[in-house]
Tab-separated table of N, CA and C in Angstrom:
chain	number	residue	atom	x	y	z
A	276	MET	N	105.911	-38.161	-195.521
A	276	MET	CA	107.268	-38.222	-195.769
A	276	MET	C	107.804	-39.424	-195.316
A	277	SER	N	108.565	-40.023	-196.268
A	277	SER	CA	109.012	-41.290	-195.856
A	277	SER	C	110.290	-41.576	-194.913
A	278	ASN	N	111.061	-40.407	-194.934
A	278	ASN	CA	112.197	-40.417	-193.989
A	278	ASN	C	111.861	-40.280	-192.520
A	279	PRO	N	112.164	-41.370	-191.705
A	279	PRO	CA	111.583	-41.307	-190.507
A	279	PRO	C	112.345	-40.075	-189.492
A	280	LEU	N	113.450	-39.614	-189.870
A	280	LEU	CA	113.875	-38.405	-189.287
A	280	LEU	C	113.031	-37.213	-189.307
A	281	TYR	N	112.087	-37.226	-190.243
A	281	TYR	CA	111.228	-36.205	-190.433
A	281	TYR	C	109.996	-36.163	-189.374
A	282	TYR	N	109.830	-37.335	-188.595
A	282	TYR	CA	108.816	-37.477	-187.704
A	282	TYR	C	109.372	-37.854	-186.309
A	283	HIS	N	108.587	-37.352	-185.355
A	283	HIS	CA	108.876	-37.755	-183.938
A	283	HIS	C	107.492	-37.689	-183.172
A	284	GLU	N	107.510	-38.504	-182.140
A	284	GLU	CA	106.424	-38.203	-181.130
A	284	GLU	C	106.797	-38.613	-179.817
A	285	ILE	N	106.141	-37.927	-179.052
A	285	ILE	CA	106.347	-37.915	-177.401
A	285	ILE	C	105.002	-37.870	-176.746
A	286	GLU	N	105.106	-38.614	-175.587
A	286	GLU	CA	103.995	-38.738	-174.684
A	286	GLU	C	103.889	-37.654	-173.599
A	287	LEU	N	102.857	-37.084	-173.214
A	287	LEU	CA	102.832	-36.194	-172.160
A	287	LEU	C	101.570	-36.466	-171.460
A	288	ARG	N	101.622	-36.210	-170.099
A	288	ARG	CA	100.482	-36.338	-169.197
A	288	ARG	C	99.829	-34.955	-169.039
A	289	VAL	N	98.545	-34.815	-169.100
A	289	VAL	CA	97.954	-33.515	-169.061
A	289	VAL	C	97.906	-33.187	-167.653
A	290	ARG	N	98.357	-32.035	-167.250
A	290	ARG	CA	98.650	-31.485	-165.950
A	290	ARG	C	97.174	-30.677	-165.603
A	291	TYR	N	96.890	-30.786	-164.190
A	291	TYR	CA	95.802	-29.939	-163.736
A	291	TYR	C	95.793	-28.566	-164.227
A	292	ALA	N	96.887	-27.909	-164.107
A	292	ALA	CA	96.997	-26.368	-164.519
A	292	ALA	C	96.798	-26.056	-165.958
A	293	GLU	N	96.563	-27.089	-166.817
A	293	GLU	CA	96.451	-26.975	-168.063
A	293	GLU	C	94.867	-27.131	-168.542
A	294	THR	N	94.211	-27.340	-167.483
A	294	THR	CA	92.741	-27.585	-167.926
A	294	THR	C	91.813	-26.456	-167.293
A	295	ASP	N	90.745	-26.329	-167.600
A	295	ASP	CA	89.621	-25.402	-167.162
A	295	ASP	C	88.969	-25.950	-166.056
A	296	GLN	N	87.838	-25.392	-165.487
A	296	GLN	CA	87.083	-25.993	-164.344
A	296	GLN	C	86.289	-27.220	-164.733
A	297	MET	N	86.266	-27.486	-165.961
A	297	MET	CA	85.597	-28.746	-166.214
A	297	MET	C	86.561	-30.040	-166.517
A	298	GLY	N	87.809	-29.523	-166.226
A	298	GLY	CA	88.923	-30.637	-166.332
A	298	GLY	C	89.415	-30.882	-167.755
A	299	ILE	N	88.915	-29.877	-168.766
A	299	ILE	CA	89.132	-30.018	-170.171
A	299	ILE	C	90.402	-29.198	-170.509
A	300	VAL	N	91.338	-29.600	-171.268
A	300	VAL	CA	92.520	-28.770	-171.582
A	300	VAL	C	91.978	-27.494	-172.258
A	301	TYR	N	92.556	-26.427	-171.646
A	301	TYR	CA	92.262	-25.157	-172.228
A	301	TYR	C	92.811	-24.987	-173.782
A	302	TYR	N	92.046	-24.529	-174.548
A	302	TYR	CA	92.342	-24.502	-175.984
A	302	TYR	C	93.784	-23.795	-176.359
A	303	GLY	N	94.309	-22.864	-175.629
A	303	GLY	CA	95.656	-22.237	-175.764
A	303	GLY	C	96.686	-23.053	-175.409
A	304	ASN	N	96.514	-24.028	-174.662
A	304	ASN	CA	97.691	-24.919	-174.220
A	304	ASN	C	98.070	-25.796	-175.425
A	305	TYR	N	97.261	-25.926	-176.282
A	305	TYR	CA	97.752	-26.874	-177.626
A	305	TYR	C	98.829	-26.380	-178.357
A	306	ALA	N	99.050	-25.053	-178.332
A	306	ALA	CA	100.126	-24.358	-178.938
A	306	ALA	C	101.557	-24.720	-178.196
A	307	GLN	N	101.394	-24.919	-176.742
A	307	GLN	CA	102.413	-25.348	-176.079
A	307	GLN	C	102.819	-26.909	-176.225
A	308	TYR	N	101.759	-27.697	-176.456
A	308	TYR	CA	102.042	-29.107	-176.801
A	308	TYR	C	102.780	-29.249	-178.073
A	309	PHE	N	102.464	-28.239	-179.048
A	309	PHE	CA	103.100	-28.362	-180.258
A	309	PHE	C	104.539	-27.903	-180.148
A	310	GLU	N	104.790	-26.864	-179.372
A	310	GLU	CA	106.214	-26.336	-178.998
A	310	GLU	C	107.006	-27.578	-178.420
A	311	VAL	N	106.539	-28.324	-177.379
A	311	VAL	CA	107.130	-29.455	-177.008
A	311	VAL	C	107.492	-30.517	-177.980
A	312	GLY	N	106.529	-30.724	-179.013
A	312	GLY	CA	106.772	-31.606	-180.207
A	312	GLY	C	107.942	-31.155	-180.881
A	313	ARG	N	107.969	-29.804	-181.156
A	313	ARG	CA	109.117	-29.194	-182.016
A	313	ARG	C	110.403	-29.360	-181.439
A	314	VAL	N	110.609	-29.071	-180.143
A	314	VAL	CA	111.718	-28.981	-179.218
A	314	VAL	C	112.333	-30.286	-179.264
A	315	GLU	N	111.405	-31.452	-179.090
A	315	GLU	CA	111.798	-32.855	-179.056
A	315	GLU	C	112.199	-33.336	-180.354
A	316	TRP	N	111.566	-32.817	-181.444
A	316	TRP	CA	111.925	-33.244	-182.821
A	316	TRP	C	113.336	-32.795	-183.090
A	317	LEU	N	113.603	-31.481	-182.745
A	317	LEU	CA	115.110	-30.904	-182.756
A	317	LEU	C	115.970	-31.768	-182.115
A	318	ARG	N	115.565	-31.978	-180.751
A	318	ARG	CA	116.506	-32.664	-180.012
A	318	ARG	C	116.852	-34.074	-180.318
A	319	ASN	N	115.871	-34.584	-181.099
A	319	ASN	CA	116.175	-36.074	-181.593
A	319	ASN	C	117.282	-36.027	-182.624
A	320	PHE	N	117.673	-34.770	-183.275
A	320	PHE	CA	118.757	-34.583	-184.111
A	320	PHE	C	120.143	-34.188	-183.330
A	321	GLY	N	119.999	-33.909	-181.984
A	321	GLY	CA	121.006	-33.668	-181.376
A	321	GLY	C	121.107	-32.037	-181.280
A	322	ILE	N	120.055	-31.412	-181.784
A	322	ILE	CA	120.140	-29.922	-181.763
A	322	ILE	C	119.130	-29.338	-180.603
A	323	SER	N	119.636	-28.427	-180.024
A	323	SER	CA	118.570	-27.778	-179.049
A	323	SER	C	118.187	-26.212	-179.387
A	324	TYR	N	116.917	-25.770	-179.024
A	324	TYR	CA	116.785	-24.472	-179.203
A	324	TYR	C	117.851	-23.524	-178.405
A	325	LYS	N	118.273	-23.945	-177.346
A	325	LYS	CA	119.147	-23.201	-176.645
A	325	LYS	C	120.529	-23.176	-177.451
A	326	SER	N	121.027	-24.141	-177.999
A	326	SER	CA	122.351	-24.050	-178.732
A	326	SER	C	122.090	-23.072	-180.009
A	327	MET	N	120.852	-23.046	-180.678
A	327	MET	CA	120.649	-22.257	-181.693
A	327	MET	C	120.536	-20.829	-181.406
A	328	GLU	N	119.920	-20.553	-180.233
A	328	GLU	CA	120.009	-19.183	-179.695
A	328	GLU	C	121.435	-18.739	-179.380
A	329	GLU	N	122.189	-19.575	-178.884
A	329	GLU	CA	123.551	-19.256	-178.386
A	329	GLU	C	124.258	-18.933	-179.804
A	330	GLU	N	124.050	-19.490	-180.794
A	330	GLU	CA	124.620	-19.119	-182.142
A	330	GLU	C	123.975	-18.018	-182.740
A	331	GLY	N	122.879	-17.299	-182.186
A	331	GLY	CA	122.307	-16.166	-182.574
A	331	GLY	C	121.246	-16.493	-183.690
A	332	LEU	N	120.598	-17.573	-183.475
A	332	LEU	CA	119.512	-17.955	-184.348
A	332	LEU	C	118.296	-18.327	-183.515
A	333	MET	N	117.088	-17.690	-184.041
A	333	MET	CA	115.931	-17.742	-183.130
A	333	MET	C	114.967	-18.408	-184.236
A	334	LEU	N	113.750	-18.909	-183.808
A	334	LEU	CA	112.795	-19.530	-184.646
A	334	LEU	C	111.436	-19.052	-184.088
A	335	PRO	N	110.934	-17.730	-184.493
A	335	PRO	CA	109.812	-17.262	-184.067
A	335	PRO	C	108.568	-17.932	-184.856
A	336	VAL	N	107.506	-18.229	-184.317
A	336	VAL	CA	106.375	-18.699	-185.104
A	336	VAL	C	105.614	-17.621	-185.829
A	337	ILE	N	105.519	-17.825	-187.159
A	337	ILE	CA	104.801	-16.801	-187.940
A	337	ILE	C	103.367	-17.202	-188.406
A	338	SER	N	103.024	-18.589	-188.236
A	338	SER	CA	101.850	-18.990	-188.363
A	338	SER	C	101.386	-20.263	-187.435
A	339	LEU	N	100.135	-20.393	-187.059
A	339	LEU	CA	99.617	-21.256	-186.231
A	339	LEU	C	98.346	-21.618	-186.482
A	340	SER	N	98.019	-22.898	-186.850
A	340	SER	CA	96.481	-23.199	-187.040
A	340	SER	C	96.299	-24.568	-186.111
A	341	VAL	N	95.147	-24.550	-185.695
A	341	VAL	CA	94.700	-25.921	-184.738
A	341	VAL	C	93.295	-26.068	-185.268
A	342	LYS	N	92.935	-27.506	-185.305
A	342	LYS	CA	91.680	-27.881	-185.511
A	342	LYS	C	91.402	-28.937	-184.358
A	343	TYR	N	90.373	-28.529	-183.552
A	343	TYR	CA	90.011	-29.461	-182.448
A	343	TYR	C	88.937	-30.382	-182.836
A	344	LYS	N	89.200	-31.620	-182.461
A	344	LYS	CA	88.264	-32.775	-182.741
A	344	LYS	C	87.571	-33.163	-181.554
A	345	LYS	N	88.427	-33.524	-180.520
A	345	LYS	CA	87.858	-33.995	-179.242
A	345	LYS	C	88.696	-33.301	-178.086
A	346	PRO	N	88.126	-33.263	-176.911
A	346	PRO	CA	88.988	-32.524	-175.832
A	346	PRO	C	89.923	-33.699	-175.088
A	347	ALA	N	91.161	-33.213	-174.725
A	347	ALA	CA	91.976	-33.838	-173.773
A	347	ALA	C	91.539	-33.484	-172.358
A	348	HIS	N	91.637	-34.379	-171.344
A	348	HIS	CA	91.265	-34.190	-170.170
A	348	HIS	C	92.526	-34.215	-168.970
A	349	TYR	N	92.146	-33.632	-168.044
A	349	TYR	CA	93.080	-33.884	-166.839
A	349	TYR	C	93.457	-35.250	-166.621
A	350	ASP	N	94.814	-35.436	-166.683
A	350	ASP	CA	95.650	-36.777	-166.209
A	350	ASP	C	95.461	-37.669	-167.474
A	351	ASP	N	94.991	-37.178	-168.706
A	351	ASP	CA	95.292	-38.132	-169.818
A	351	ASP	C	96.525	-38.162	-170.377
A	352	LEU	N	96.828	-39.395	-170.777
A	352	LEU	CA	98.256	-39.485	-171.504
A	352	LEU	C	98.009	-39.145	-172.964
A	353	ILE	N	98.667	-38.134	-173.469
A	353	ILE	CA	98.477	-37.721	-174.813
A	353	ILE	C	99.807	-37.967	-175.601
A	354	LYS	N	99.658	-38.173	-176.814
A	354	LYS	CA	100.806	-38.421	-177.709
A	354	LYS	C	100.747	-37.253	-178.641
A	355	VAL	N	101.921	-36.651	-178.580
A	355	VAL	CA	102.032	-35.479	-179.758
A	355	VAL	C	103.052	-36.066	-180.934
A	356	LYS	N	102.475	-35.983	-181.880
A	356	LYS	CA	103.095	-36.567	-183.064
A	356	LYS	C	103.582	-35.299	-184.099
A	357	THR	N	104.858	-35.110	-184.197
A	357	THR	CA	105.378	-33.905	-185.006
A	357	THR	C	106.084	-34.540	-186.375
A	358	GLN	N	105.585	-33.835	-187.384
A	358	GLN	CA	106.134	-34.300	-188.690
A	358	GLN	C	106.611	-32.948	-189.513
A	359	LEU	N	107.755	-32.725	-190.027
A	359	LEU	CA	108.166	-31.961	-190.836
A	359	LEU	C	107.453	-32.022	-192.259
A	360	VAL	N	107.014	-30.834	-192.751
A	360	VAL	CA	106.246	-30.890	-193.929
A	360	VAL	C	107.184	-30.909	-195.148
A	361	LYS	N	108.265	-30.151	-195.157
A	361	LYS	CA	109.225	-30.251	-196.217
A	361	LYS	C	110.480	-29.706	-195.900
A	362	LEU	N	111.475	-29.868	-196.615
A	362	LEU	CA	112.959	-29.384	-196.224
A	362	LEU	C	112.888	-27.890	-196.039
A	363	PRO	N	113.424	-27.427	-194.884
A	363	PRO	CA	113.332	-25.974	-194.596
A	363	PRO	C	114.253	-25.194	-195.497
A	364	SER	N	113.916	-23.879	-195.660
A	364	SER	CA	114.669	-22.978	-196.458
A	364	SER	C	114.845	-21.814	-195.505
A	365	ALA	N	114.172	-20.605	-195.437
A	365	ALA	CA	114.258	-19.495	-194.570
A	365	ALA	C	113.138	-19.846	-193.511
A	366	SER	N	112.313	-20.808	-193.705
A	366	SER	CA	111.181	-21.171	-192.756
A	366	SER	C	111.282	-22.524	-192.589
A	367	ILE	N	110.491	-23.015	-191.513
A	367	ILE	CA	110.392	-24.476	-191.416
A	367	ILE	C	108.915	-24.684	-190.956
A	368	GLU	N	108.307	-25.649	-191.455
A	368	GLU	CA	106.885	-26.039	-191.102
A	368	GLU	C	106.732	-27.419	-190.746
A	369	PHE	N	105.829	-27.520	-189.730
A	369	PHE	CA	105.472	-28.726	-189.191
A	369	PHE	C	103.974	-28.995	-189.000
A	370	ASN	N	103.584	-30.289	-189.247
A	370	ASN	CA	102.218	-30.700	-188.895
A	370	ASN	C	102.278	-31.413	-187.630
A	371	TYR	N	101.016	-31.466	-186.883
A	371	TYR	CA	101.038	-32.163	-185.545
A	371	TYR	C	99.691	-32.888	-185.556
A	372	GLU	N	99.748	-33.881	-184.722
A	372	GLU	CA	98.525	-34.786	-184.495
A	372	GLU	C	98.704	-35.163	-183.031
A	373	ILE	N	97.591	-34.759	-182.225
A	373	ILE	CA	97.503	-35.208	-180.810
A	373	ILE	C	96.533	-36.144	-180.707
A	374	THR	N	96.846	-37.426	-180.098
A	374	THR	CA	95.942	-38.523	-179.874
A	374	THR	C	95.987	-38.940	-178.377
A	375	ASN	N	94.821	-39.434	-177.856
A	375	ASN	CA	94.696	-39.815	-176.621
A	375	ASN	C	95.279	-41.551	-176.612
A	376	GLU	N	95.003	-42.011	-175.267
A	376	GLU	CA	95.615	-43.382	-175.139
A	376	GLU	C	95.017	-44.518	-175.988
A	377	SER	N	93.541	-44.131	-176.277
A	377	SER	CA	92.825	-45.088	-177.308
A	377	SER	C	93.313	-45.004	-178.657
A	378	GLY	N	94.184	-43.876	-179.065
A	378	GLY	CA	94.469	-43.579	-180.302
A	378	GLY	C	93.587	-42.671	-181.096
A	379	GLU	N	92.685	-42.152	-180.570
A	379	GLU	CA	91.758	-41.202	-181.059
A	379	GLU	C	92.353	-40.082	-181.331
A	380	ILE	N	92.006	-39.348	-182.491
A	380	ILE	CA	92.583	-38.100	-182.790
A	380	ILE	C	91.983	-36.899	-182.159
A	381	LEU	N	92.580	-36.110	-181.280
A	381	LEU	CA	92.151	-35.108	-180.581
A	381	LEU	C	92.257	-33.735	-181.396
A	382	THR	N	93.378	-33.553	-181.968
A	382	THR	CA	93.706	-32.320	-182.491
A	382	THR	C	94.664	-32.451	-183.607
A	383	HIS	N	94.376	-31.541	-184.554
A	383	HIS	CA	95.422	-31.584	-185.652
A	383	HIS	C	95.975	-29.996	-185.672
A	384	GLY	N	97.270	-29.735	-186.014
A	384	GLY	CA	97.726	-28.447	-186.032
A	384	GLY	C	98.737	-28.366	-187.034
A	385	ASN	N	99.348	-26.945	-187.325
A	385	ASN	CA	100.360	-26.646	-188.090
A	385	ASN	C	100.921	-25.369	-187.715
A	386	THR	N	102.319	-25.495	-187.716
A	386	THR	CA	103.083	-24.131	-187.345
A	386	THR	C	104.088	-23.981	-188.467
A	387	GLU	N	104.283	-22.605	-188.827
A	387	GLU	CA	105.350	-22.237	-189.625
A	387	GLU	C	106.325	-21.224	-188.923
A	388	LEU	N	107.570	-21.567	-188.813
A	388	LEU	CA	108.380	-20.700	-188.074
A	388	LEU	C	109.460	-20.310	-189.082
A	389	VAL	N	110.118	-19.034	-188.694
A	389	VAL	CA	111.047	-18.410	-189.721
A	389	VAL	C	112.435	-18.443	-188.805
A	390	PHE	N	113.442	-18.852	-189.597
A	390	PHE	CA	114.812	-18.613	-188.967
A	390	PHE	C	115.207	-17.173	-189.087
A	391	MET	N	115.497	-16.762	-187.897
A	391	MET	CA	115.862	-15.300	-187.561
A	391	MET	C	117.236	-15.013	-187.065
A	392	ASP	N	118.060	-14.180	-187.841
A	392	ASP	CA	119.305	-13.944	-187.284
A	392	ASP	C	119.021	-12.868	-186.260
A	393	VAL	N	119.467	-13.063	-184.996
A	393	VAL	CA	119.178	-12.252	-183.807
A	393	VAL	C	119.824	-10.930	-183.958
A	394	ASN	N	121.148	-10.965	-184.442
A	394	ASN	CA	121.904	-9.714	-184.616
A	394	ASN	C	121.388	-8.712	-185.601
A	395	ARG	N	120.937	-9.398	-186.751
A	395	ARG	CA	120.484	-8.365	-187.774
A	395	ARG	C	118.936	-8.253	-187.656
A	396	LYS	N	118.251	-9.094	-186.928
A	396	LYS	CA	116.923	-9.069	-186.813
A	396	LYS	C	116.100	-9.159	-188.213
A	397	ARG	N	116.703	-10.152	-188.864
A	397	ARG	CA	116.132	-10.393	-190.165
A	397	ARG	C	116.054	-11.880	-190.472
A	398	PRO	N	115.204	-12.318	-191.443
A	398	PRO	CA	115.175	-13.841	-191.627
A	398	PRO	C	116.396	-14.151	-192.417
A	399	THR	N	116.825	-15.414	-192.156
A	399	THR	CA	117.961	-16.029	-192.778
A	399	THR	C	117.688	-17.447	-193.222
A	400	LYS	N	118.675	-18.118	-193.792
A	400	LYS	CA	118.410	-19.492	-194.350
A	400	LYS	C	118.604	-20.421	-193.062
A	401	CYS	N	117.978	-21.629	-193.398
A	401	CYS	CA	118.062	-22.609	-192.402
A	401	CYS	C	119.623	-23.014	-192.166
A	402	PRO	N	120.093	-23.360	-191.029
A	402	PRO	CA	121.417	-23.499	-190.928
A	402	PRO	C	121.850	-24.914	-191.675
A	403	LYS	N	123.042	-24.958	-192.161
A	403	LYS	CA	123.493	-25.934	-193.021
A	403	LYS	C	123.723	-27.339	-192.062
A	404	TYR	N	123.958	-27.270	-190.871
A	404	TYR	CA	124.012	-28.496	-190.129
A	404	TYR	C	122.732	-29.112	-189.919
A	405	LEU	N	121.704	-28.450	-189.948
A	405	LEU	CA	120.265	-28.859	-189.844
A	405	LEU	C	119.903	-29.519	-191.348
A	406	LEU	N	120.106	-28.997	-192.239
A	406	LEU	CA	119.899	-29.392	-193.612
A	406	LEU	C	120.601	-30.595	-193.788
A	407	ASP	N	121.984	-30.762	-193.419
A	407	ASP	CA	122.738	-31.962	-193.687
A	407	ASP	C	122.357	-33.033	-192.947
A	408	LYS	N	121.680	-32.946	-191.684
A	408	LYS	CA	121.250	-34.117	-190.994
A	408	LYS	C	119.775	-34.391	-191.794
A	409	LEU	N	119.160	-33.625	-192.152
A	409	LEU	CA	117.775	-33.893	-192.834
A	409	LEU	C	117.983	-34.692	-194.174
A	410	ARG	N	119.173	-34.459	-194.881
A	410	ARG	CA	119.483	-35.105	-196.103
A	410	ARG	C	119.957	-36.304	-195.988
A	411	ASN	N	120.621	-36.807	-194.843
A	411	ASN	CA	121.209	-37.980	-194.689
A	411	ASN	C	120.101	-39.214	-194.473
């Protein structure tokens, strides 16, 4: 995607609690790193998950895939790169890449989330305010 608004990156330090006895990041924690990437991607637009939930909109994950290339270790500084795949409709899809301080790719991932109307408990369209920001 050429639009820089579709892309965001954030650095995180691997905490001890995120690792196993060998000091390697436990595989399930990568989904949490992806979530941090998504939340900060939205925040970059001035939108928060909290404000969306207060408006009656939730974003449950309906698909998650992860490809592990190399492990991250305790105290590593990692970069989570989050990229929107395409303009959202009733769902929104992101690709992720996690790299270490040397720029080595550790993990690739993808998530798809659906916009959910909390009151109706049904999928709904992407809110206009988000689409408007993405189209500018």
